[in-house]
Tab-separated table of C-alpha atoms in Angstrom:
chain	number	residue	atom	x	y	z
A	1	MET	CA	-35.083	-8.965	-90.025
A	2	ALA	CA	-33.435	-6.319	-88.593
A	3	THR	CA	-36.075	-4.900	-87.402
A	4	THR	CA	-37.263	-8.039	-85.745
A	5	ALA	CA	-34.150	-8.313	-83.880
A	6	ARG	CA	-33.872	-5.250	-82.459
A	7	LEU	CA	-37.399	-5.321	-81.156
A	8	GLY	CA	-36.876	-8.270	-79.713
A	9	TYR	CA	-33.580	-6.696	-77.985
A	10	VAL	CA	-35.284	-4.063	-76.348
A	11	ASN	CA	-38.321	-6.274	-75.003
A	12	ASP	CA	-35.464	-8.227	-73.145
A	13	VAL	CA	-33.874	-5.088	-71.792
A	14	LEU	CA	-37.373	-4.018	-71.104
A	15	LEU	CA	-37.881	-7.443	-69.063
A	16	SER	CA	-34.814	-7.554	-66.520
A	17	VAL	CA	-35.535	-3.569	-65.932
A	18	VAL	CA	-38.981	-4.953	-64.559
A	19	ALA	CA	-37.829	-7.925	-63.139
A	20	GLY	CA	-34.853	-5.963	-61.037
A	21	LEU	CA	-38.014	-3.293	-59.889
A	22	VAL	CA	-40.290	-5.644	-58.633
A	23	GLY	CA	-37.382	-7.807	-56.952
A	24	LEU	CA	-36.398	-4.125	-55.040
A	25	ALA	CA	-40.550	-3.524	-54.844
A	26	LEU	CA	-40.729	-7.226	-52.521
A	27	GLY	CA	-37.268	-6.276	-50.770
A	28	LEU	CA	-38.403	-2.779	-49.379
A	29	VAL	CA	-42.307	-5.056	-47.997
A	30	GLY	CA	-39.928	-7.619	-46.314
A	31	ILE	CA	-38.135	-4.674	-44.693
A	32	MET	CA	-40.891	-2.856	-43.942
A	33	ALA	CA	-42.455	-5.541	-42.350
A	34	TYR	CA	-40.392	-7.157	-40.520
A	35	ARG	CA	-39.649	-3.510	-39.026
A	36	GLY	CA	-43.413	-3.159	-37.982
A	37	SER	CA	-43.067	-6.479	-36.533
A	38	VAL	CA	-40.398	-5.747	-34.459
A	39	LEU	CA	-42.137	-2.789	-33.383
A	40	SER	CA	-45.103	-4.116	-32.732
A	41	ARG	CA	-43.243	-6.459	-30.214
A	42	GLY	CA	-41.970	-3.477	-28.179
A	43	GLY	CA	-38.750	-2.305	-30.170
A	44	LEU	CA	-35.316	-3.462	-31.674
A	45	PRO	CA	-34.152	-6.743	-29.919
A	46	VAL	CA	-31.516	-6.242	-27.582
A	47	VAL	CA	-28.291	-8.898	-26.995
A	48	GLY	CA	-27.699	-9.094	-23.434
A	49	GLU	CA	-24.216	-8.519	-22.046
A	50	PRO	CA	-22.761	-11.018	-19.397
A	51	THR	CA	-23.436	-9.766	-15.911
A	52	LEU	CA	-22.181	-10.867	-12.504
A	53	PRO	CA	-24.297	-14.205	-10.923
A	54	GLU	CA	-27.048	-12.821	-8.877
A	55	GLY	CA	-25.687	-12.078	-5.471
A	56	ALA	CA	-22.083	-12.054	-6.087
A	57	ALA	CA	-21.433	-8.862	-5.725
A	58	GLU	CA	-23.164	-8.604	-2.134
A	59	VAL	CA	-21.249	-11.723	-0.866
A	60	LEU	CA	-17.595	-10.251	-2.344
A	61	SER	CA	-18.622	-6.910	-0.623
A	62	VAL	CA	-18.237	-8.550	2.955
A	63	ILE	CA	-16.239	-11.494	2.101
A	64	GLY	CA	-12.968	-9.802	3.945
A	65	ARG	CA	-9.987	-11.068	1.549
A	66	ALA	CA	-8.759	-8.795	-1.241
A	67	PHE	CA	-10.735	-9.460	-4.910
A	68	VAL	CA	-9.976	-8.929	-8.108
A	69	ILE	CA	-12.523	-9.661	-10.751
A	70	LEU	CA	-10.921	-9.643	-14.317
A	71	ASP	CA	-12.689	-8.909	-17.922
A	72	GLU	CA	-11.397	-11.748	-21.017
A	73	VAL	CA	-8.233	-9.387	-21.790
A	74	ASP	CA	-7.375	-9.441	-17.990
A	75	GLY	CA	-8.242	-5.606	-17.019
A	76	VAL	CA	-9.751	-4.474	-14.099
A	77	VAL	CA	-13.253	-3.808	-14.213
A	78	ARG	CA	-13.688	-4.544	-10.007
A	79	ALA	CA	-11.509	-4.690	-6.763
A	80	ASN	CA	-11.734	-3.753	-3.250
A	81	PRO	CA	-9.433	-1.492	-1.649
A	82	ALA	CA	-7.721	-4.408	-0.201
A	83	SER	CA	-6.181	-5.392	-3.543
A	84	TYR	CA	-5.094	-2.108	-3.265
A	85	ALA	CA	-3.376	-2.237	-0.088
A	86	TYR	CA	-2.374	-5.856	-1.273
A	87	GLY	CA	-0.045	-3.794	-3.460
A	88	LEU	CA	-1.920	-6.792	-6.621
A	89	VAL	CA	-3.448	-3.884	-8.374
A	90	ARG	CA	-2.196	-0.496	-10.003
A	91	GLY	CA	-4.903	1.564	-11.114
A	92	HIS	CA	-7.205	-0.755	-13.484
A	93	THR	CA	-4.186	-3.500	-14.125
A	94	LEU	CA	-3.153	-7.070	-11.936
A	95	ILE	CA	0.676	-6.436	-11.616
A	96	HIS	CA	1.978	-9.417	-11.018
A	97	GLU	CA	2.562	-11.567	-14.380
A	98	ASP	CA	1.966	-14.845	-12.637
A	99	LEU	CA	-1.676	-13.856	-11.399
A	100	ARG	CA	-2.027	-13.405	-14.815
A	101	ASP	CA	-0.878	-16.525	-16.390
A	102	MET	CA	-3.367	-18.240	-13.616
A	103	ALA	CA	-5.939	-16.642	-14.277
A	104	ARG	CA	-5.924	-17.413	-17.846
A	105	LYS	CA	-5.179	-20.804	-17.525
A	106	VAL	CA	-8.860	-20.986	-15.577
A	107	ARG	CA	-10.042	-18.598	-18.678
A	108	ALA	CA	-9.006	-21.724	-20.886
A	109	ASP	CA	-9.947	-24.825	-19.036
A	110	GLY	CA	-13.489	-23.267	-16.585
A	111	VAL	CA	-11.277	-25.085	-13.823
A	112	ILE	CA	-10.640	-23.807	-10.446
A	113	ALA	CA	-7.426	-23.015	-8.855
A	114	GLU	CA	-5.485	-22.128	-5.913
A	115	ARG	CA	-1.645	-21.844	-5.409
A	116	GLN	CA	0.836	-19.997	-2.898
A	117	PHE	CA	2.837	-17.458	-3.874
A	118	GLU	CA	6.032	-15.247	-3.207
A	119	LEU	CA	5.031	-11.530	-4.514
A	120	GLN	CA	6.389	-8.582	-4.600
A	121	ARG	CA	4.682	-6.114	-2.710
A	122	GLY	CA	3.893	-2.529	-3.652
A	123	THR	CA	5.017	-0.566	-7.252
A	124	MET	CA	8.591	-0.850	-6.624
A	125	GLY	CA	9.094	-4.407	-4.854
A	126	ALA	CA	10.767	-3.457	-1.975
A	127	THR	CA	9.214	-6.076	0.409
A	128	ASN	CA	7.681	-9.944	-0.581
A	129	MET	CA	4.371	-10.924	0.511
A	130	PHE	CA	2.986	-14.519	1.282
A	131	VAL	CA	-0.438	-14.763	-0.417
A	132	HIS	CA	-2.692	-17.391	-0.886
A	133	VAL	CA	-4.204	-17.258	-4.627
A	134	ARG	CA	-7.812	-18.564	-5.117
A	135	VAL	CA	-8.949	-17.755	-8.514
A	136	ALA	CA	-12.432	-18.817	-10.313
A	137	PRO	CA	-14.810	-18.883	-13.476
A	138	LEU	CA	-17.475	-15.579	-12.416
A	139	GLY	CA	-20.879	-15.565	-14.999
A	140	GLU	CA	-20.332	-15.531	-18.220
A	141	GLU	CA	-16.807	-13.648	-19.420
A	142	TYR	CA	-15.098	-12.925	-15.555
A	143	ILE	CA	-12.432	-13.950	-13.440
A	144	LEU	CA	-12.607	-14.313	-9.748
A	145	LEU	CA	-9.516	-13.851	-7.891
A	146	LEU	CA	-9.519	-14.153	-4.034
A	147	ALA	CA	-5.952	-13.215	-2.029
A	148	ASP	CA	-5.348	-13.903	1.597
A	149	ASP	CA	-2.442	-12.950	3.006
A	150	ARG	CA	-0.245	-15.297	4.475
A	151	THR	CA	2.924	-13.408	4.952
A	152	GLU	CA	2.348	-13.289	9.188
A	153	ILE	CA	1.879	-16.511	9.559
A	154	THR	CA	4.552	-18.012	7.199
A	155	ARG	CA	7.607	-15.579	9.213
A	156	THR	CA	5.776	-15.537	12.325
A	157	ALA	CA	8.434	-18.608	14.386
A	158	ALA	CA	11.521	-16.944	12.994
A	159	VAL	CA	10.662	-13.181	14.128
A	160	ARG	CA	8.876	-14.268	17.366
A	161	ASN	CA	12.348	-15.942	18.219
A	162	ASP	CA	14.652	-13.190	16.874
A	163	PHE	CA	12.422	-10.557	18.845
A	164	VAL	CA	12.419	-12.396	21.288
A	165	ALA	CA	16.069	-12.812	21.388
A	166	ASN	CA	16.300	-8.556	20.256
A	167	VAL	CA	14.060	-7.683	23.153
A	168	SER	CA	16.326	-9.484	25.742
A	169	HIS	CA	19.385	-7.668	25.077
A	170	GLU	CA	18.321	-4.017	24.751
A	171	LEU	CA	16.012	-4.038	28.198
A	172	LYS	CA	19.105	-5.790	29.933
A	173	THR	CA	21.048	-1.876	29.384
A	174	PRO	CA	18.539	0.437	30.715
A	175	VAL	CA	17.663	-1.839	33.616
A	176	GLY	CA	20.351	-2.399	34.390
A	177	ALA	CA	21.628	1.136	34.539
A	178	ILE	CA	18.796	1.910	36.930
A	179	SER	CA	19.938	-1.159	38.815
A	180	LEU	CA	23.091	0.533	39.519
A	181	LEU	CA	21.909	3.843	39.672
A	182	ALA	CA	19.935	3.488	42.705
A	183	GLU	CA	22.775	2.399	44.195
A	184	ALA	CA	24.894	4.968	43.582
A	185	ILE	CA	21.971	7.214	44.971
A	186	GLU	CA	21.749	5.448	48.241
A	187	GLY	CA	25.760	5.375	48.902
A	188	ALA	CA	25.781	8.748	48.301
A	189	ALA	CA	22.735	10.215	50.515
A	190	ASP	CA	24.561	12.574	51.999
A	191	ASP	CA	26.043	13.802	48.945
A	192	ALA	CA	23.064	16.293	47.642
A	193	VAL	CA	25.396	17.007	44.261
A	194	ALA	CA	25.700	13.248	43.488
A	195	VAL	CA	22.350	12.816	44.778
A	196	ARG	CA	21.148	14.976	41.766
A	197	ARG	CA	23.596	14.276	39.533
A	198	PHE	CA	22.803	10.776	39.752
A	199	THR	CA	18.721	11.198	39.726
A	200	ALA	CA	19.029	13.353	36.370
A	201	ARG	CA	20.511	10.022	34.610
A	202	LEU	CA	18.275	8.200	36.082
A	203	HIS	CA	15.459	10.071	34.820
A	204	LYS	CA	17.366	9.814	31.679
A	205	GLU	CA	17.324	5.778	31.860
A	206	SER	CA	13.935	4.899	33.067
A	207	ALA	CA	12.331	7.443	29.909
A	208	ARG	CA	14.636	5.729	28.028
A	209	LEU	CA	13.262	1.634	29.374
A	210	ALA	CA	9.885	3.906	29.493
A	211	ALA	CA	10.369	4.918	25.329
A	212	LEU	CA	11.477	1.064	24.318
A	213	VAL	CA	8.686	-1.070	26.360
A	214	GLN	CA	6.026	1.040	24.125
A	215	ASP	CA	8.038	1.141	20.559
A	216	ILE	CA	8.086	-2.855	21.639
A	217	ILE	CA	4.166	-2.845	22.382
A	218	GLU	CA	3.810	-0.728	19.321
A	219	LEU	CA	5.310	-3.624	16.984
A	220	SER	CA	3.416	-5.873	18.465
A	221	ARG	CA	0.640	-4.254	18.105
A	222	LEU	CA	1.742	-3.945	14.459
A	223	GLN	CA	1.971	-7.211	13.652
A	224	GLY	CA	-1.498	-7.861	14.819
A	225	ALA	CA	-3.188	-5.321	12.809
A	226	ASP	CA	-5.151	-6.241	9.340
A	227	VAL	CA	-4.711	-3.294	7.271
A	228	VAL	CA	-7.479	-4.499	5.087
A	229	LEU	CA	-10.179	-5.386	7.904
A	230	ALA	CA	-9.786	-2.718	9.961
A	231	GLY	CA	-8.604	0.139	7.217
A	232	ALA	CA	-10.793	3.410	6.097
A	233	GLY	CA	-10.134	6.363	3.289
A	234	ILE	CA	-7.345	8.284	4.903
A	235	ASP	CA	-6.389	11.916	4.238
A	236	LEU	CA	-2.928	12.544	5.028
A	237	ASN	CA	-3.344	16.260	4.810
A	238	GLU	CA	-4.516	15.953	8.109
A	239	VAL	CA	-2.179	12.505	9.344
A	240	LEU	CA	0.545	14.518	8.343
A	241	ALA	CA	-0.458	17.769	10.055
A	242	GLU	CA	-0.944	15.983	13.416
A	243	ALA	CA	2.761	13.958	12.903
A	244	VAL	CA	4.237	17.579	12.415
A	245	ASP	CA	1.916	18.959	15.498
A	246	ARG	CA	3.671	15.809	17.854
A	247	ASN	CA	7.209	16.684	17.173
A	248	LYS	CA	6.385	19.765	17.775
A	249	LEU	CA	8.375	20.285	21.305
A	250	PRO	CA	11.629	17.871	20.815
A	251	ALA	CA	12.084	20.180	17.672
A	252	GLU	CA	11.651	23.673	19.993
A	253	GLU	CA	14.043	22.043	22.373
A	254	LYS	CA	16.729	22.229	19.871
A	255	ARG	CA	15.473	24.951	17.839
A	256	ILE	CA	14.913	22.954	15.180
A	257	THR	CA	12.104	24.666	12.229
A	258	ILE	CA	9.651	21.570	10.645
A	259	SER	CA	8.946	23.106	6.871
A	260	VAL	CA	6.005	21.760	5.625
A	261	GLY	CA	4.996	22.077	2.138
A	262	GLY	CA	2.434	20.251	-0.491
A	263	THR	CA	-0.954	19.218	-0.417
A	264	VAL	CA	-2.149	15.825	-2.124
A	265	GLU	CA	-6.173	15.231	-2.920
A	266	GLN	CA	-7.241	12.118	-3.158
A	267	GLN	CA	-6.939	9.398	-0.387
A	268	VAL	CA	-4.858	6.390	0.691
A	269	PHE	CA	-6.507	2.645	2.177
A	270	GLY	CA	-5.162	2.103	5.380
A	271	ASP	CA	-4.889	2.337	9.470
A	272	ARG	CA	-5.281	5.796	10.287
A	273	ASP	CA	-3.430	5.784	13.872
A	274	LEU	CA	-0.770	3.453	12.542
A	275	LEU	CA	0.054	5.743	9.404
A	276	MET	CA	0.217	8.395	11.973
A	277	THR	CA	2.846	6.363	14.332
A	278	ALA	CA	4.506	6.142	11.005
A	279	LEU	CA	4.560	9.658	9.732
A	280	ARG	CA	5.498	10.674	13.508
A	281	ASN	CA	8.126	8.129	13.670
A	282	LEU	CA	10.163	9.057	10.880
A	283	ILE	CA	9.873	13.290	11.599
A	284	ASP	CA	11.244	11.939	14.565
A	285	ASN	CA	13.747	10.461	13.654
A	286	ALA	CA	14.798	13.615	11.266
A	287	ILE	CA	14.637	15.630	14.676
A	288	ARG	CA	16.910	13.748	16.917
A	289	TYR	CA	19.492	12.971	14.339
A	290	SER	CA	19.975	17.030	13.270
A	291	PRO	CA	22.187	19.427	15.160
A	292	GLU	CA	21.095	22.151	16.675
A	293	ASP	CA	19.115	25.269	14.716
A	294	THR	CA	18.421	23.703	11.232
A	295	THR	CA	15.502	22.427	9.333
A	296	VAL	CA	13.560	19.677	8.798
A	297	GLY	CA	11.783	19.760	5.903
A	298	VAL	CA	8.815	17.434	5.509
A	299	GLY	CA	6.707	17.385	1.737
A	300	LEU	CA	3.668	16.003	0.514
A	301	ARG	CA	2.728	15.697	-3.123
A	302	GLN	CA	1.165	12.982	-5.286
A	303	ARG	CA	1.937	11.204	-8.783
A	304	ASP	CA	1.140	8.183	-11.013
A	305	GLY	CA	-0.835	7.083	-8.720
A	306	LEU	CA	0.836	7.068	-5.379
A	307	ILE	CA	1.672	9.766	-2.801
A	308	GLN	CA	4.476	10.637	-1.798
A	309	VAL	CA	6.239	12.102	1.977
A	310	SER	CA	9.531	12.745	1.808
A	311	VAL	CA	11.245	13.794	5.044
A	312	THR	CA	14.996	15.741	5.423
A	313	ASP	CA	17.778	16.074	7.840
A	314	GLN	CA	20.643	18.021	8.039
A	315	GLY	CA	22.098	15.169	9.927
A	316	PRO	CA	25.301	13.545	9.554
A	317	GLY	CA	24.410	11.388	7.195
A	318	ILE	CA	24.492	7.699	6.434
A	319	ALA	CA	26.945	5.915	4.406
A	320	PRO	CA	25.927	3.722	1.770
A	321	GLU	CA	26.994	0.673	3.032
A	322	GLU	CA	24.842	0.620	6.143
A	323	GLN	CA	21.724	2.398	4.207
A	324	GLU	CA	20.060	-0.981	3.978
A	325	ARG	CA	20.754	-1.872	7.221
A	326	VAL	CA	18.806	1.132	9.263
A	327	PHE	CA	15.279	-0.671	8.995
A	328	GLU	CA	16.137	-3.383	10.379
A	329	ARG	CA	15.254	-3.834	14.511
A	330	PHE	CA	17.573	-2.298	16.909
A	331	TYR	CA	20.086	-2.218	14.802
A	332	ARG	CA	22.416	1.477	14.951
A	333	ILE	CA	24.804	3.232	13.134
A	334	ASP	CA	26.396	4.619	16.339
A	335	ALA	CA	25.216	2.985	19.079
A	336	ALA	CA	26.922	5.929	21.222
A	337	ARG	CA	25.122	8.412	19.677
A	338	SER	CA	21.892	6.499	19.765
A	339	ARG	CA	21.548	6.497	24.131
A	340	HIS	CA	22.703	10.455	23.657
A	341	THR	CA	19.041	11.019	21.450
A	342	GLY	CA	17.165	8.442	23.239
A	343	GLY	CA	16.793	6.378	20.520
A	344	THR	CA	14.755	3.098	21.029
A	345	GLY	CA	16.369	1.399	17.041
A	346	LEU	CA	12.503	0.541	16.715
A	347	GLY	CA	11.497	3.817	15.870
A	348	LEU	CA	12.497	3.794	11.384
A	349	SER	CA	11.951	-0.736	11.427
A	350	ILE	CA	7.849	0.111	12.994
A	351	VAL	CA	7.918	2.730	9.569
A	352	LYS	CA	9.453	0.017	6.845
A	353	HIS	CA	6.647	-2.502	8.707
A	354	VAL	CA	3.774	-0.192	8.916
A	355	VAL	CA	4.624	1.545	5.057
A	356	ALA	CA	4.535	-2.635	3.719
A	357	ASN	CA	1.172	-3.504	5.499
A	358	HIS	CA	-0.236	0.303	3.397
A	359	GLY	CA	0.966	-1.563	0.331
A	360	GLY	CA	3.659	0.726	-0.459
A	361	GLU	CA	7.462	1.355	0.129
A	362	ILE	CA	9.934	3.371	1.745
A	363	SER	CA	13.374	4.459	0.456
A	364	LEU	CA	16.184	6.575	1.471
A	365	TRP	CA	18.607	9.119	-0.128
A	366	SER	CA	21.846	9.745	2.137
A	367	ARG	CA	25.737	10.664	1.893
A	368	PRO	CA	27.865	11.051	4.654
A	369	GLY	CA	28.255	15.141	5.512
A	370	HIS	CA	24.529	15.656	3.464
A	371	GLY	CA	21.757	14.802	5.782
A	372	SER	CA	19.515	12.205	4.979
A	373	THR	CA	16.037	11.961	2.625
A	374	PHE	CA	13.400	8.986	3.917
A	375	THR	CA	10.636	8.694	1.196
A	376	VAL	CA	7.388	7.189	1.503
A	377	ARG	CA	5.113	6.362	-1.003
A	378	LEU	CA	1.158	5.179	-0.046
A	379	PRO	CA	-0.913	4.023	-3.343
A	380	VAL	CA	-4.085	6.446	-3.555
A	381	ILE	CA	-7.663	4.972	-3.886
A	382	GLU	CA	-8.553	4.970	-7.506
A	383	ASP	CA	-11.997	6.211	-7.928
A	384	ALA	CA	-13.588	3.269	-9.637
A	385	VAL	CA	-12.410	1.264	-7.376
A	386	GLU	CA	-13.868	3.407	-3.706
A	387	ASN	CA	-17.329	3.929	-6.098
A	388	ASP	CA	-17.586	-0.158	-6.092
A	389	GLN	CA	-18.957	0.609	-9.746
A	390	THR	CA	-21.415	-2.204	-10.831
A	391	ILE	CA	-21.067	-4.403	-13.640
A	392	SER	CA	-23.647	-4.914	-16.452
């Protein structure tokens, strides 16, 4: 009986092993058959990734607005230079939380949304802008954000009224002085010394009037300029070198040395003429308020996705309570000194306006008796954006 039981147990084990081997063989045959079927159809199956709808890339390239395409985790996968000029994007991040919230809502419900925001412009929030934003689903997983700058439209009426009032006041001074000097010259026609003195003053006032009119024209042009449509990649090394060169003559007249240091490799997006005007005015301002036989330092460097231009003078410095106001139109800390230097009161306003239009900011460090340093920061053009890489 014991022998019979043992034989039955052995038979059961052998049957289990045989069944396992048969199952394994059938599994291998099935796998080989599947592979053969796949290979006969031309390869392993490919899972397609979502792509932009046909024609979307071509439309976006000519739309004339800032646009940003976000993925499912709000990462920027495509953005045009205008979005950087507006200060909406830095690197591959959409800066403003309000815009990210709007994108998430559209992603959740699939309904196109439109809103107008007042947003901080640039990386440090130095200025605000009014922007109209439209957000819509794009393709299977992307979100498209279109932005249109409405700042100038929103502020035009107030700015125009303020500007006209200020211009009228500022023009009265040189025009009145020229009129009085002309009368003085006529009354002193027989006094050669007086005529020469009055004529020298007349030349100075007429030059001041011409500079004021030129700055007014320049500021008016800036307000009508569209950096997004007219902009391009700009090499700030070249622009800064030309701005320094244009200031050499007034520097030489005061025996001031302009010391330049640093270079950058990447470009900024913008209008070359406007950036030239801003940097020229910034250096001109440093020369005007620097004593004779001193040095004006100009530095250029790149860090953290920004190109930084610093202009340092050895002038009288600016008190803390005055520092915020120096960028206002026609504001002068010392009106008498400004008349002596020939300043129009518009130079720094023009600089701030240009920098803001390029998505940057300008800051000031100064202390009475220790000079001043004005620093302009502009966002670089990211390689991924400049090359306009496709999504596939």
